[in-house]
PDB file of C-alpha atoms in Angstrom:
ATOM      1  CA  MET A   1      18.358 -31.970  -2.370  1.00 64.00           C
ATOM      2  CA  MET A   2      14.162 -33.201  -1.837  1.00 76.00           C
ATOM      3  CA  ARG A   3      12.027 -30.280  -4.330  1.00 88.00           C
ATOM      4  CA  LEU A   4       9.716 -27.304  -3.325  1.00 92.00           C
ATOM      5  CA  PRO A   5       5.726 -27.979  -4.191  1.00 93.00           C
ATOM      6  CA  ARG A   6       5.452 -25.771  -7.462  1.00 95.00           C
ATOM      7  CA  PHE A   7       2.921 -23.231  -6.972  1.00 96.00           C
ATOM      8  CA  LEU A   8       0.985 -19.489  -9.264  1.00 96.00           C
ATOM      9  CA  LEU A   9       0.277 -17.411  -7.155  1.00 96.00           C
ATOM     10  CA  TYR A  10      -1.339 -14.825  -8.276  1.00 95.00           C
ATOM     11  CA  VAL A  11      -2.901 -11.735  -6.221  1.00 96.00           C
ATOM     12  CA  GLU A  12      -5.055  -8.438  -7.534  1.00 94.00           C
ATOM     13  CA  SER A  13      -8.041  -6.045  -6.345  1.00 94.00           C
ATOM     14  CA  GLU A  14     -10.824  -3.301  -6.448  1.00 94.00           C
ATOM     15  CA  TYR A  15      -9.948  -0.450  -5.032  1.00 94.00           C
ATOM     16  CA  GLU A  16     -13.142   2.744  -4.028  1.00 94.00           C
ATOM     17  CA  SER A  17     -12.015   5.318  -3.941  1.00 91.00           C
ATOM     18  CA  GLU A  18     -15.119   6.795  -2.264  1.00 89.00           C
ATOM     19  CA  LYS A  19     -15.429   4.702   0.263  1.00 91.00           C
ATOM     20  CA  ASN A  20     -11.767   4.081   1.124  1.00 89.00           C
ATOM     21  CA  ALA A  21     -12.430   0.150   0.969  1.00 92.00           C
ATOM     22  CA  GLY A  22     -11.740  -2.404  -1.255  1.00 94.00           C
ATOM     23  CA  CYS A  23     -11.332  -5.737  -2.352  1.00 96.00           C
ATOM     24  CA  TRP A  24      -8.464  -8.195  -2.163  1.00 96.00           C
ATOM     25  CA  ARG A  25      -7.898 -11.641  -3.848  1.00 95.00           C
ATOM     26  CA  PHE A  26      -5.669 -15.064  -4.863  1.00 96.00           C
ATOM     27  CA  SER A  27      -5.666 -18.143  -6.402  1.00 95.00           C
ATOM     28  CA  LEU A  28      -3.395 -19.629  -5.192  1.00 94.00           C
ATOM     29  CA  GLU A  29      -2.742 -23.264  -8.133  1.00 95.00           C
ATOM     30  CA  ALA A  30       0.214 -25.920  -8.509  1.00 94.00           C
ATOM     31  CA  ILE A  31       2.624 -26.700 -11.440  1.00 92.00           C
ATOM     32  CA  ASP A  32       2.824 -30.522 -11.148  1.00 88.00           C
ATOM     33  CA  GLY A  33      -0.725 -31.007  -9.381  1.00 86.00           C
ATOM     34  CA  PRO A  34      -5.387 -29.803  -9.570  1.00 87.00           C
ATOM     35  CA  GLU A  35      -5.527 -28.578  -6.554  1.00 86.00           C
ATOM     36  CA  VAL A  36      -6.206 -25.321  -6.761  1.00 91.00           C
ATOM     37  CA  LEU A  37      -7.598 -22.186  -4.184  1.00 94.00           C
ATOM     38  CA  GLU A  38      -8.725 -19.307  -3.956  1.00 95.00           C
ATOM     39  CA  ALA A  39      -9.599 -16.551  -1.545  1.00 95.00           C
ATOM     40  CA  GLU A  40     -11.061 -13.558  -1.816  1.00 95.00           C
ATOM     41  CA  ASP A  41     -13.070 -10.598   0.955  1.00 95.00           C
ATOM     42  CA  TYR A  42     -14.375  -6.885   1.796  1.00 95.00           C
ATOM     43  CA  GLU A  43     -11.768  -4.823   3.443  1.00 94.00           C
ATOM     44  CA  LEU A  44     -12.747  -1.655   5.060  1.00 93.00           C
ATOM     45  CA  ALA A  45     -10.833   1.265   6.131  1.00 89.00           C
ATOM     46  CA  ALA A  46      -7.573  -0.214   3.038  1.00 91.00           C
ATOM     47  CA  HIS A  47      -5.616   2.511   0.397  1.00 94.00           C
ATOM     48  CA  PRO A  48      -4.811  -0.176  -2.584  1.00 94.00           C
ATOM     49  CA  GLN A  49      -1.949  -1.568  -1.585  1.00 95.00           C
ATOM     50  CA  ARG A  50      -2.848  -2.686   2.330  1.00 96.00           C
ATOM     51  CA  LEU A  51      -4.975  -4.829  -0.199  1.00 96.00           C
ATOM     52  CA  ASP A  52      -2.797  -5.931  -2.708  1.00 96.00           C
ATOM     53  CA  LEU A  53      -0.111  -7.182   0.834  1.00 96.00           C
ATOM     54  CA  ILE A  54      -3.496  -9.260   1.992  1.00 96.00           C
ATOM     55  CA  GLY A  55      -4.213 -10.687  -0.885  1.00 97.00           C
ATOM     56  CA  LEU A  56      -0.261 -11.931  -0.886  1.00 97.00           C
ATOM     57  CA  VAL A  57       0.015 -12.614   3.352  1.00 97.00           C
ATOM     58  CA  ARG A  58      -3.054 -14.545   2.303  1.00 96.00           C
ATOM     59  CA  GLY A  59      -1.860 -16.538  -0.125  1.00 97.00           C
ATOM     60  CA  LEU A  60       2.192 -18.018   1.251  1.00 97.00           C
ATOM     61  CA  GLU A  61      -0.575 -18.190   4.585  1.00 96.00           C
ATOM     62  CA  ALA A  62      -2.809 -20.861   2.979  1.00 95.00           C
ATOM     63  CA  LEU A  63       0.540 -23.509   2.292  1.00 95.00           C
ATOM     64  CA  ASP A  64       1.323 -25.553   4.868  1.00 92.00           C
ATOM     65  CA  GLN A  65       4.734 -27.025   3.591  1.00 93.00           C
ATOM     66  CA  PRO A  66       7.972 -24.803   2.052  1.00 95.00           C
ATOM     67  CA  SER A  67       6.927 -24.463  -1.535  1.00 96.00           C
ATOM     68  CA  GLN A  68       8.709 -22.257  -4.570  1.00 96.00           C
ATOM     69  CA  ILE A  69       5.521 -19.874  -5.017  1.00 96.00           C
ATOM     70  CA  GLN A  70       5.662 -17.883  -8.790  1.00 96.00           C
ATOM     71  CA  LEU A  71       3.512 -14.674  -7.551  1.00 96.00           C
ATOM     72  CA  VAL A  72       1.572 -13.720 -10.929  1.00 95.00           C
ATOM     73  CA  THR A  73       0.471  -8.892  -9.822  1.00 94.00           C
ATOM     74  CA  GLU A  74       0.194  -6.244 -11.667  1.00 93.00           C
ATOM     75  CA  SER A  75       1.279  -4.548  -8.067  1.00 93.00           C
ATOM     76  CA  ARG A  76       5.028  -2.855  -8.980  1.00 93.00           C
ATOM     77  CA  TYR A  77       3.667  -2.043  -5.017  1.00 94.00           C
ATOM     78  CA  LEU A  78       4.180  -5.601  -4.592  1.00 95.00           C
ATOM     79  CA  GLY A  79       7.073  -6.158  -7.004  1.00 93.00           C
ATOM     80  CA  ARG A  80       9.462  -3.941  -5.717  1.00 93.00           C
ATOM     81  CA  GLY A  81       8.657  -4.280  -1.407  1.00 95.00           C
ATOM     82  CA  LEU A  82       9.269  -7.800  -2.164  1.00 95.00           C
ATOM     83  CA  ARG A  83      13.114  -7.191  -4.239  1.00 92.00           C
ATOM     84  CA  VAL A  84      14.361  -4.750  -2.566  1.00 92.00           C
ATOM     85  CA  GLY A  85      12.699  -3.265  -0.166  1.00 93.00           C
ATOM     86  CA  LEU A  86      12.325  -6.261   2.489  1.00 94.00           C
ATOM     87  CA  PRO A  87      16.368  -6.916   3.535  1.00 92.00           C
ATOM     88  CA  LEU A  88      16.829  -2.444   3.849  1.00 93.00           C
ATOM     89  CA  TRP A  89      13.379  -2.213   5.843  1.00 94.00           C
ATOM     90  CA  ARG A  90      14.152  -5.405   7.755  1.00 94.00           C
ATOM     91  CA  GLU A  91      17.542  -3.799   8.763  1.00 93.00           C
ATOM     92  CA  ASN A  92      16.850  -0.528  10.006  1.00 93.00           C
ATOM     93  CA  ASP A  93      14.168  -2.649  11.765  1.00 94.00           C
ATOM     94  CA  TRP A  94      10.998  -1.542   9.982  1.00 95.00           C
ATOM     95  CA  ARG A  95      11.422   2.167   9.199  1.00 92.00           C
ATOM     96  CA  TRP A  96      12.605   4.220   7.054  1.00 88.00           C
ATOM     97  CA  GLU A  97      15.005   7.829   6.851  1.00 85.00           C
ATOM     98  CA  ARG A  98      12.099  10.885   6.250  1.00 85.00           C
ATOM     99  CA  PHE A  99      13.509  14.290   6.282  1.00 88.00           C
ATOM    100  CA  GLY A 100      15.768  13.010   8.710  1.00 84.00           C
ATOM    101  CA  GLU A 101      14.254  10.857  10.893  1.00 88.00           C
ATOM    102  CA  MET A 102      13.154   7.178  10.568  1.00 88.00           C
ATOM    103  CA  THR A 103      10.108   6.803  10.551  1.00 92.00           C
ATOM    104  CA  PRO A 104       7.610   3.524  10.104  1.00 93.00           C
ATOM    105  CA  ILE A 105       7.267   2.392   7.122  1.00 93.00           C
ATOM    106  CA  LYS A 106       3.454   1.507   5.981  1.00 93.00           C
ATOM    107  CA  ASP A 107       1.815  -1.778   6.555  1.00 94.00           C
ATOM    108  CA  ALA A 108       4.722  -2.900   8.906  1.00 95.00           C
ATOM    109  CA  ASP A 109       2.782  -5.449  10.561  1.00 96.00           C
ATOM    110  CA  LEU A 110       1.945  -7.196   6.774  1.00 97.00           C
ATOM    111  CA  TRP A 111       5.464  -6.698   5.457  1.00 97.00           C
ATOM    112  CA  GLN A 112       6.422  -8.541   8.041  1.00 97.00           C
ATOM    113  CA  ARG A 113       4.121 -11.378   8.283  1.00 97.00           C
ATOM    114  CA  VAL A 114       4.632 -11.545   4.511  1.00 97.00           C
ATOM    115  CA  ASP A 115       9.218 -11.351   5.871  1.00 97.00           C
ATOM    116  CA  HIS A 116       8.286 -14.395   7.793  1.00 96.00           C
ATOM    117  CA  ALA A 117       6.628 -16.643   5.493  1.00 96.00           C
ATOM    118  CA  LEU A 118       9.565 -15.754   3.159  1.00 95.00           C
ATOM    119  CA  GLY A 119      11.471 -17.927   6.346  1.00 94.00           C
ATOM    120  CA  PHE A 120       9.672 -21.335   4.902  1.00 94.00           C
ATOM    121  CA  HIS A 121       8.568 -20.639   1.303  1.00 96.00           C
ATOM    122  CA  ARG A 122      10.973 -18.621  -2.073  1.00 96.00           C
ATOM    123  CA  ILE A 123      10.011 -16.555  -4.344  1.00 95.00           C
ATOM    124  CA  GLN A 124       9.544 -14.944  -7.822  1.00 94.00           C
ATOM    125  CA  THR A 125       7.513 -12.124  -9.132  1.00 92.00           C
ATOM    126  CA  ARG A 126       6.392 -11.756 -12.539  1.00 90.00           C
ATOM    127  CA  LEU A 127       3.852  -8.740 -12.521  1.00 88.00           C
ATOM    128  CA  MET A 128       1.587  -8.013 -15.716  1.00 81.00           C
ATOM    129  CA  ARG A 129      -1.025  -5.885 -16.307  1.00 68.00           C
ATOM    130  CA  ILE A 130      -4.900  -7.156 -16.033  1.00 53.00           C
ATOM    131  CA  ASP A 131      -6.884  -5.875 -18.775  1.00 50.00           C
ATOM    132  CA  SER A 132     -10.042  -5.999 -18.284  1.00 45.00           C
ATOM    133  CA  ALA A 133     -13.185  -3.162 -17.957  1.00 38.00           C
ATOM    134  CA  HIS A 134     -13.899  -3.694 -14.573  1.00 36.00           C
ATOM    135  CA  THR A 135     -10.300  -2.823 -12.467  1.00 39.00           C
ATOM    136  CA  LEU A 136     -10.540   0.217 -11.069  1.00 35.00           C
ATOM    137  CA  PRO A 137      -7.063   2.220 -11.082  1.00 35.00           C
ATOM    138  CA  MET A 138      -5.578   3.051  -8.874  1.00 35.00           C
ATOM    139  CA  PRO A 139      -3.596   6.148  -7.169  1.00 32.00           C
ATOM    140  CA  HIS A 140       0.013   5.814  -6.594  1.00 31.00           C
ATOM    141  CA  MET A 141       1.478   5.189  -3.099  1.00 34.00           C
ATOM    142  CA  ALA A 142       5.939   4.895  -3.268  1.00 36.00           C
ATOM    143  CA  LEU A 143       7.279   2.882  -1.377  1.00 43.00           C
ATOM    144  CA  GLY A 144       9.487   3.902   1.815  1.00 44.00           C
ATOM    145  CA  GLY A 145      12.605   4.903   1.803  1.00 41.00           C
ATOM    146  CA  MET A 146      12.353   4.046  -2.443  1.00 39.00           C
ATOM    147  CA  SER A 147      12.153   5.919  -5.759  1.00 34.00           C
ATOM    148  CA  GLU A 148       9.430   4.523  -7.685  1.00 35.00           C
ATOM    149  CA  THR A 149      11.013   4.141 -10.902  1.00 33.00           C
ATOM    150  CA  PRO A 150       8.985   2.677 -14.198  1.00 34.00           C
ATOM    151  CA  VAL A 151       8.749  -0.902 -14.753  1.00 33.00           C
ATOM    152  CA  ALA A 152       8.774  -3.018 -18.030  1.00 35.00           C
ATOM    153  CA  VAL A 153       5.381  -4.771 -17.918  1.00 32.00           C
ATOM    154  CA  LYS A 154       3.725  -7.853 -19.827  1.00 35.00           C
ATOM    155  CA  HIS A 155       0.498  -8.010 -21.441  1.00 35.00           C
ATOM    156  CA  VAL A 156      -2.061 -10.652 -21.531  1.00 36.00           C
ATOM    157  CA  GLU A 157      -5.859 -10.716 -22.524  1.00 40.00           C
ATOM    158  CA  PRO A 158      -7.781 -11.809 -20.054  1.00 39.00           C
ATOM    159  CA  ALA A 159      -9.651 -15.296 -20.190  1.00 41.00           C
ATOM    160  CA  LYS A 160     -12.827 -15.823 -20.125  1.00 42.00           C
ATOM    161  CA  PRO A 161     -13.299 -17.635 -16.753  1.00 41.00           C
ATOM    162  CA  ALA A 162     -12.801 -20.967 -16.372  1.00 40.00           C
ATOM    163  CA  PRO A 163     -16.469 -23.360 -15.331  1.00 39.00           C
ATOM    164  CA  ARG A 164     -16.420 -23.825 -12.028  1.00 36.00           C
ATOM    165  CA  SER A 165     -18.259 -26.798 -11.478  1.00 32.00           C
ATOM    166  CA  ARG A 166     -18.121 -27.530  -7.020  1.00 33.00           C
ATOM    167  CA  ARG A 167     -17.768 -24.550  -4.362  1.00 33.00           C
ATOM    168  CA  VAL A 168     -18.081 -24.565  -0.794  1.00 32.00           C
ATOM    169  CA  VAL A 169     -17.237 -21.688   0.763  1.00 31.00           C
ATOM    170  CA  LEU A 170     -15.354 -23.308   4.854  1.00 31.00           C
ATOM    171  CA  ASN A 171     -14.884 -20.112   7.745  1.00 31.00           C
ATOM    172  CA  LEU A 172     -11.332 -20.589   9.646  1.00 30.00           C
ATOM    173  CA  ARG A 173     -12.616 -23.824  11.415  1.00 32.00           C
ATOM    174  CA  GLY A 174     -13.353 -25.304   7.930  1.00 36.00           C
ATOM    175  CA  GLU A 175     -16.700 -25.775   9.356  1.00 37.00           C
ATOM    176  CA  GLU A 176     -18.713 -25.929   5.841  1.00 37.00           C
ATOM    177  CA  SER A 177     -21.890 -22.869   5.500  1.00 37.00           C
ATOM    178  CA  GLU A 178     -23.930 -21.507   3.216  1.00 38.00           C
ATOM    179  CA  SER A 179     -24.261 -18.298   4.125  1.00 36.00           C
ATOM    180  CA  GLU A 180     -20.987 -15.936   4.685  1.00 36.00           C
ATOM    181  CA  PRO A 181     -19.120 -16.785   7.293  1.00 34.00           C
ATOM    182  CA  THR A 182     -18.766 -14.105   9.816  1.00 33.00           C
ATOM    183  CA  THR A 183     -15.205 -14.396   9.963  1.00 35.00           C
ATOM    184  CA  PRO A 184     -13.364 -12.006   8.127  1.00 37.00           C
ATOM    185  CA  VAL A 185     -11.465 -13.925   5.591  1.00 37.00           C
ATOM    186  CA  THR A 186     -13.440 -15.981   3.302  1.00 38.00           C
ATOM    187  CA  ARG A 187     -11.674 -19.058   2.052  1.00 38.00           C
ATOM    188  CA  VAL A 188     -13.647 -20.663  -1.259  1.00 40.00           C
ATOM    189  CA  PHE A 189     -12.410 -24.204  -3.015  1.00 36.00           C
ATOM    190  CA  ARG A 190     -13.547 -25.494  -5.667  1.00 39.00           C
ATOM    191  CA  ARG A 191     -12.437 -27.539  -8.858  1.00 35.00           C
ATOM    192  CA  SER A 192     -12.323 -26.248 -12.854  1.00 38.00           C
ATOM    193  CA  GLY A 193      -9.660 -26.156 -15.724  1.00 40.00           C
ATOM    194  CA  ARG A 194      -6.143 -25.398 -16.000  1.00 41.00           C
ATOM    195  CA  ARG A 195      -6.938 -21.702 -16.384  1.00 39.00           C
ATOM    196  CA  ASN A 196      -7.253 -18.608 -14.947  1.00 43.00           C
ATOM    197  CA  ARG A 197      -9.140 -15.157 -14.663  1.00 41.00           C
ATOM    198  CA  LEU A 198      -6.183 -13.804 -15.592  1.00 40.00           C
ATOM    199  CA  GLY A 199      -5.903 -15.224 -18.145  1.00 39.00           C
ATOM    200  CA  VAL A 200      -2.433 -16.515 -17.992  1.00 39.00           C
ATOM    201  CA  ALA A 201      -2.044 -21.452 -18.427  1.00 38.00           C
ATOM    202  CA  ALA A 202      -1.465 -22.804 -15.169  1.00 39.00           C
ATOM    203  CA  GLY A 203       2.387 -23.670 -15.729  1.00 40.00           C
ATOM    204  CA  ALA A 204       3.505 -20.998 -17.752  1.00 37.00           C
TER     205      ALA A 204
END
């Protein structure tokens, strides 16, 4: 059996409660090679969990072949959704029972894209807490049909950002641009050291 390419996928977000908006970002790093892909963008009218979901979706959809993925995130919402929610939601046509009625789950559009991507990829989730002075609080939002329970989280010290020797911004058509692209997704490629902003060495 051919071995699947292995990647570390880091997903994080920053939420601005007064604007009901924020930034999502992901970093996709090849465990067995030098490839690194990072992307981030700002979203309006998006709650914290949706920002995390967008980062996950963009990261999964950036892979052009079936892969084995280690997801690293501080989002318990993503962890429980992948581990427990997806099978239930898929079986119930993306609905959950609330006060005796079946109602659509939150962010069903994004969860369905995650479910589609996992038809090609294998994923494992590693929950971590990121201690950072600029990390913004994330209001609670329970998963549809599931009560929130404590999840063990491993503490890691933040590392200094790796030096960036080259940054090329591409729009969705793959055209280089010196200014901010007008498309909703910004892809940023870089070559750097093998240590990322979350303080976890690639291959750990």
